[in-house]
């Protein structure tokens, strides 16, 4: 039986993508899956939209980290995306921090990447690469979604949106259900209203 290929698009600013990525880590710890990490951008997604001021400020601040991720992958290979995402996300989500420049600098140091990569945060140097990566996700699911986008063997969906991140058998059951859904031609949407925010505590793997 072939190993499922999972393509996972994330923006490190999104707490829901963070929760889903922790679920994906749990699946990968117990199943033979080929997970490939990619960058998408809420800032790109929301360009030109009329946003509340607080959310617009968040979008303005979110350009830097995704640019740094894309530049890191360009210069050092895609394999650096996941450890750099983990370093950024741990500080921002369970860590509760919002000092983006410091988060980026510390995260680059943690994973052994050059501090000079932070210089791209305020430029458009890698925006063509960022937009191309983002477009690959949107081509799968449309532009009426957010992050994360998860594709299994080329069939993509927005989500799953989960809180807290499932562990152990529950994580595997959710993955198996998604695999089955990707095999149903014409299946597009399944949703209910969220009644709980992201539970960001870090638990040890089951």
Short mmCIF file of N, CA, C and O in Angstrom, two decimals, residues 3-10 15-38 82 85-86 148-153 155-179 182 203 205-206:
data_model
loop_
_atom_site.label_atom_id
_atom_site.label_comp_id
_atom_site.label_asym_id
_atom_site.label_seq_id
_atom_site.Cartn_x
_atom_site.Cartn_y
_atom_site.Cartn_z
N UNK A 3 2.34 5.01 0.53
CA UNK A 3 2.35 5.93 1.65
C UNK A 3 1.59 7.20 1.28
O UNK A 3 1.88 7.81 0.23
N UNK A 4 0.61 7.63 2.08
CA UNK A 4 -0.12 8.85 1.75
C UNK A 4 0.82 10.06 1.74
O UNK A 4 1.67 10.21 2.62
N UNK A 5 0.65 10.91 0.74
CA UNK A 5 1.38 12.18 0.68
C UNK A 5 0.46 13.28 1.20
O UNK A 5 -0.63 13.48 0.65
N UNK A 6 0.90 13.95 2.25
CA UNK A 6 0.11 15.02 2.85
C UNK A 6 0.84 16.34 2.60
O UNK A 6 1.97 16.52 3.04
N UNK A 7 0.19 17.24 1.87
CA UNK A 7 0.71 18.59 1.68
C UNK A 7 -0.03 19.52 2.63
O UNK A 7 -1.27 19.55 2.64
N UNK A 8 0.74 20.27 3.42
CA UNK A 8 0.16 21.09 4.49
C UNK A 8 0.61 22.53 4.28
O UNK A 8 1.79 22.84 4.35
N UNK A 9 -0.35 23.42 4.02
CA UNK A 9 -0.07 24.85 3.88
C UNK A 9 -0.45 25.58 5.15
O UNK A 9 -1.56 25.38 5.68
N UNK A 10 0.43 26.45 5.62
CA UNK A 10 0.23 27.14 6.89
C UNK A 10 0.67 28.59 6.79
O UNK A 10 1.51 28.95 5.96
N UNK A 15 -3.59 30.68 14.67
CA UNK A 15 -3.63 29.68 15.74
C UNK A 15 -4.33 28.39 15.33
O UNK A 15 -4.01 27.31 15.84
N UNK A 16 -5.28 28.49 14.40
CA UNK A 16 -5.99 27.28 13.97
C UNK A 16 -5.07 26.39 13.13
O UNK A 16 -5.10 25.16 13.25
N UNK A 17 -4.26 27.00 12.27
CA UNK A 17 -3.28 26.20 11.54
C UNK A 17 -2.30 25.55 12.50
O UNK A 17 -1.88 24.40 12.29
N UNK A 18 -1.93 26.27 13.56
CA UNK A 18 -1.04 25.71 14.56
C UNK A 18 -1.64 24.47 15.20
O UNK A 18 -0.98 23.43 15.34
N UNK A 19 -2.93 24.55 15.58
CA UNK A 19 -3.58 23.39 16.18
C UNK A 19 -3.57 22.20 15.22
O UNK A 19 -3.28 21.07 15.61
N UNK A 20 -3.89 22.46 13.97
CA UNK A 20 -3.94 21.38 12.98
C UNK A 20 -2.56 20.79 12.74
O UNK A 20 -2.41 19.58 12.54
N UNK A 21 -1.54 21.62 12.78
CA UNK A 21 -0.18 21.11 12.58
C UNK A 21 0.24 20.20 13.73
O UNK A 21 1.00 19.24 13.53
N UNK A 22 -0.23 20.49 14.93
CA UNK A 22 0.09 19.61 16.07
C UNK A 22 -0.61 18.26 15.89
O UNK A 22 -0.04 17.21 16.26
N UNK A 23 -1.81 18.28 15.36
CA UNK A 23 -2.51 17.02 15.04
C UNK A 23 -1.72 16.25 13.97
O UNK A 23 -1.53 15.04 14.08
N UNK A 24 -1.23 16.96 12.94
CA UNK A 24 -0.49 16.29 11.88
C UNK A 24 0.79 15.68 12.41
O UNK A 24 1.19 14.58 11.99
N UNK A 25 1.44 16.36 13.35
CA UNK A 25 2.63 15.78 13.99
C UNK A 25 2.28 14.48 14.71
O UNK A 25 3.06 13.51 14.68
N UNK A 26 1.14 14.46 15.37
CA UNK A 26 0.72 13.25 16.08
C UNK A 26 0.47 12.10 15.11
O UNK A 26 0.87 10.96 15.35
N UNK A 27 -0.18 12.40 13.99
CA UNK A 27 -0.41 11.37 12.98
C UNK A 27 0.92 10.83 12.48
O UNK A 27 1.13 9.61 12.38
N UNK A 28 1.84 11.74 12.16
CA UNK A 28 3.13 11.33 11.61
C UNK A 28 3.95 10.51 12.59
O UNK A 28 4.81 9.72 12.18
N UNK A 29 3.70 10.70 13.89
CA UNK A 29 4.43 9.93 14.90
C UNK A 29 3.97 8.48 14.95
O UNK A 29 4.70 7.62 15.46
N UNK A 30 2.77 8.20 14.42
CA UNK A 30 2.21 6.86 14.54
C UNK A 30 1.90 6.20 13.20
O UNK A 30 1.56 5.01 13.17
N UNK A 31 1.99 6.96 12.11
CA UNK A 31 1.65 6.43 10.80
C UNK A 31 2.76 6.73 9.81
O UNK A 31 3.47 7.73 9.96
N UNK A 32 2.88 5.90 8.81
CA UNK A 32 3.85 6.13 7.73
C UNK A 32 3.20 7.08 6.73
O UNK A 32 2.41 6.66 5.87
N UNK A 33 3.50 8.36 6.87
CA UNK A 33 2.97 9.38 5.97
C UNK A 33 4.12 10.27 5.50
O UNK A 33 5.09 10.47 6.22
N UNK A 34 3.98 10.80 4.31
CA UNK A 34 4.97 11.71 3.74
C UNK A 34 4.39 13.11 3.81
O UNK A 34 3.57 13.50 2.97
N UNK A 35 4.77 13.87 4.85
CA UNK A 35 4.21 15.20 5.06
C UNK A 35 5.14 16.24 4.46
O UNK A 35 6.34 16.27 4.77
N UNK A 36 4.58 17.10 3.63
CA UNK A 36 5.34 18.15 2.96
C UNK A 36 4.74 19.50 3.37
O UNK A 36 3.54 19.73 3.19
N UNK A 37 5.58 20.37 3.89
CA UNK A 37 5.13 21.63 4.47
C UNK A 37 5.32 22.77 3.49
O UNK A 37 6.36 22.86 2.82
N UNK A 38 4.31 23.65 3.43
CA UNK A 38 4.32 24.76 2.49
C UNK A 38 3.78 26.01 3.17
O UNK A 38 2.99 25.93 4.12
N UNK A 82 9.58 23.23 8.34
CA UNK A 82 8.90 22.72 9.51
C UNK A 82 9.60 23.13 10.81
O UNK A 82 8.94 23.62 11.74
N UNK A 85 8.96 26.82 11.30
CA UNK A 85 7.56 27.02 11.68
C UNK A 85 7.33 26.64 13.14
O UNK A 85 6.67 27.38 13.89
N UNK A 86 7.88 25.52 13.57
CA UNK A 86 7.72 25.11 14.97
C UNK A 86 8.29 26.15 15.92
O UNK A 86 7.69 26.46 16.95
N UNK A 148 -5.51 26.24 8.00
CA UNK A 148 -4.60 25.57 7.07
C UNK A 148 -5.34 25.02 5.86
O UNK A 148 -6.55 24.88 5.86
N UNK A 149 -4.56 24.67 4.84
CA UNK A 149 -5.05 23.85 3.74
C UNK A 149 -4.27 22.55 3.80
O UNK A 149 -3.04 22.55 3.87
N UNK A 150 -4.99 21.44 3.81
CA UNK A 150 -4.37 20.12 3.87
C UNK A 150 -4.83 19.32 2.66
O UNK A 150 -6.04 19.22 2.40
N UNK A 151 -3.88 18.78 1.92
CA UNK A 151 -4.19 17.92 0.78
C UNK A 151 -3.64 16.54 1.04
O UNK A 151 -2.50 16.39 1.49
N UNK A 152 -4.44 15.54 0.78
CA UNK A 152 -4.02 14.15 0.91
C UNK A 152 -4.03 13.53 -0.47
O UNK A 152 -5.08 13.47 -1.13
N UNK A 153 -2.86 13.13 -0.93
CA UNK A 153 -2.69 12.58 -2.28
C UNK A 153 -3.32 13.49 -3.33
O UNK A 153 -4.00 13.03 -4.27
N UNK A 155 -5.72 15.78 -3.11
CA UNK A 155 -7.08 16.29 -2.91
C UNK A 155 -7.08 17.15 -1.66
O UNK A 155 -6.79 16.66 -0.56
N UNK A 156 -7.37 18.45 -1.82
CA UNK A 156 -7.19 19.39 -0.73
C UNK A 156 -8.48 19.93 -0.15
O UNK A 156 -9.51 20.02 -0.84
N UNK A 157 -8.41 20.29 1.14
CA UNK A 157 -9.52 20.91 1.86
C UNK A 157 -8.96 22.00 2.77
O UNK A 157 -7.79 21.94 3.19
N UNK A 158 -9.79 22.97 3.10
CA UNK A 158 -9.50 23.86 4.21
C UNK A 158 -9.75 23.08 5.49
O UNK A 158 -10.79 22.49 5.69
N UNK A 159 -8.77 23.12 6.41
CA UNK A 159 -8.91 22.40 7.66
C UNK A 159 -8.16 21.08 7.63
O UNK A 159 -7.31 20.86 6.75
N UNK A 160 -8.44 20.22 8.62
CA UNK A 160 -9.50 20.32 9.61
C UNK A 160 -9.20 21.37 10.68
O UNK A 160 -8.04 21.58 11.04
N UNK A 161 -10.25 22.03 11.15
CA UNK A 161 -10.15 22.99 12.25
C UNK A 161 -10.51 22.24 13.52
O UNK A 161 -11.65 21.78 13.66
N UNK A 162 -9.55 22.10 14.43
CA UNK A 162 -9.75 21.27 15.62
C UNK A 162 -9.19 21.98 16.85
O UNK A 162 -8.23 22.73 16.77
N UNK A 163 -9.83 21.72 17.99
CA UNK A 163 -9.29 22.18 19.26
C UNK A 163 -9.87 21.34 20.38
O UNK A 163 -11.08 21.10 20.39
N UNK A 164 -9.04 20.84 21.28
CA UNK A 164 -7.58 20.82 21.18
C UNK A 164 -7.12 19.85 20.10
O UNK A 164 -7.95 19.12 19.54
N UNK A 165 -5.84 19.84 19.81
CA UNK A 165 -5.33 18.92 18.79
C UNK A 165 -5.51 17.48 19.25
O UNK A 165 -5.06 17.12 20.35
N UNK A 166 -6.18 16.64 18.46
CA UNK A 166 -6.40 15.25 18.88
C UNK A 166 -5.08 14.51 19.08
O UNK A 166 -4.10 14.75 18.36
N UNK A 167 -5.09 13.59 20.02
CA UNK A 167 -3.92 12.77 20.32
C UNK A 167 -4.26 11.29 20.17
O UNK A 167 -5.43 10.90 20.21
N UNK A 168 -3.23 10.48 20.02
CA UNK A 168 -3.41 9.03 20.03
C UNK A 168 -4.38 8.55 18.97
O UNK A 168 -4.37 9.01 17.83
N UNK A 169 -5.25 7.64 19.35
CA UNK A 169 -6.17 7.02 18.40
C UNK A 169 -7.13 8.03 17.81
O UNK A 169 -7.51 7.92 16.63
N UNK A 170 -7.52 9.04 18.57
CA UNK A 170 -8.43 10.06 18.04
C UNK A 170 -7.79 10.80 16.86
O UNK A 170 -8.45 11.12 15.88
N UNK A 171 -6.49 11.07 16.95
CA UNK A 171 -5.79 11.73 15.84
C UNK A 171 -5.78 10.85 14.60
O UNK A 171 -6.00 11.32 13.48
N UNK A 172 -5.54 9.56 14.80
CA UNK A 172 -5.50 8.63 13.68
C UNK A 172 -6.89 8.43 13.07
O UNK A 172 -7.04 8.33 11.86
N UNK A 173 -7.92 8.38 13.91
CA UNK A 173 -9.28 8.24 13.41
C UNK A 173 -9.66 9.43 12.53
O UNK A 173 -10.29 9.26 11.47
N UNK A 174 -9.29 10.64 12.96
CA UNK A 174 -9.59 11.82 12.16
C UNK A 174 -8.87 11.76 10.82
O UNK A 174 -9.45 12.06 9.77
N UNK A 175 -7.62 11.36 10.84
CA UNK A 175 -6.86 11.25 9.59
C UNK A 175 -7.50 10.22 8.66
O UNK A 175 -7.67 10.47 7.46
N UNK A 176 -7.85 9.06 9.21
CA UNK A 176 -8.45 8.02 8.38
C UNK A 176 -9.76 8.51 7.76
O UNK A 176 -10.07 8.20 6.60
N UNK A 177 -10.54 9.28 8.53
CA UNK A 177 -11.78 9.83 8.00
C UNK A 177 -11.53 10.79 6.84
O UNK A 177 -12.25 10.76 5.83
N UNK A 178 -10.51 11.61 6.97
CA UNK A 178 -10.18 12.55 5.90
C UNK A 178 -9.71 11.81 4.65
O UNK A 178 -10.03 12.20 3.53
N UNK A 179 -8.91 10.77 4.86
CA UNK A 179 -8.47 9.97 3.71
C UNK A 179 -9.68 9.42 2.95
O UNK A 179 -9.75 9.47 1.72
N UNK A 182 -11.41 12.10 0.85
CA UNK A 182 -10.72 12.47 -0.38
C UNK A 182 -11.03 11.50 -1.51
O UNK A 182 -10.78 11.82 -2.68
N UNK A 203 0.94 19.47 25.00
CA UNK A 203 0.92 18.19 25.68
C UNK A 203 1.96 17.28 25.04
O UNK A 203 2.23 17.37 23.84
N UNK A 205 3.37 13.98 23.22
CA UNK A 205 2.72 13.03 22.31
C UNK A 205 2.22 11.81 23.06
O UNK A 205 2.81 11.38 24.05
N UNK A 206 1.12 11.25 22.58
CA UNK A 206 0.56 10.06 23.21
C UNK A 206 1.42 8.85 22.89
O UNK A 206 2.11 8.82 21.90
#
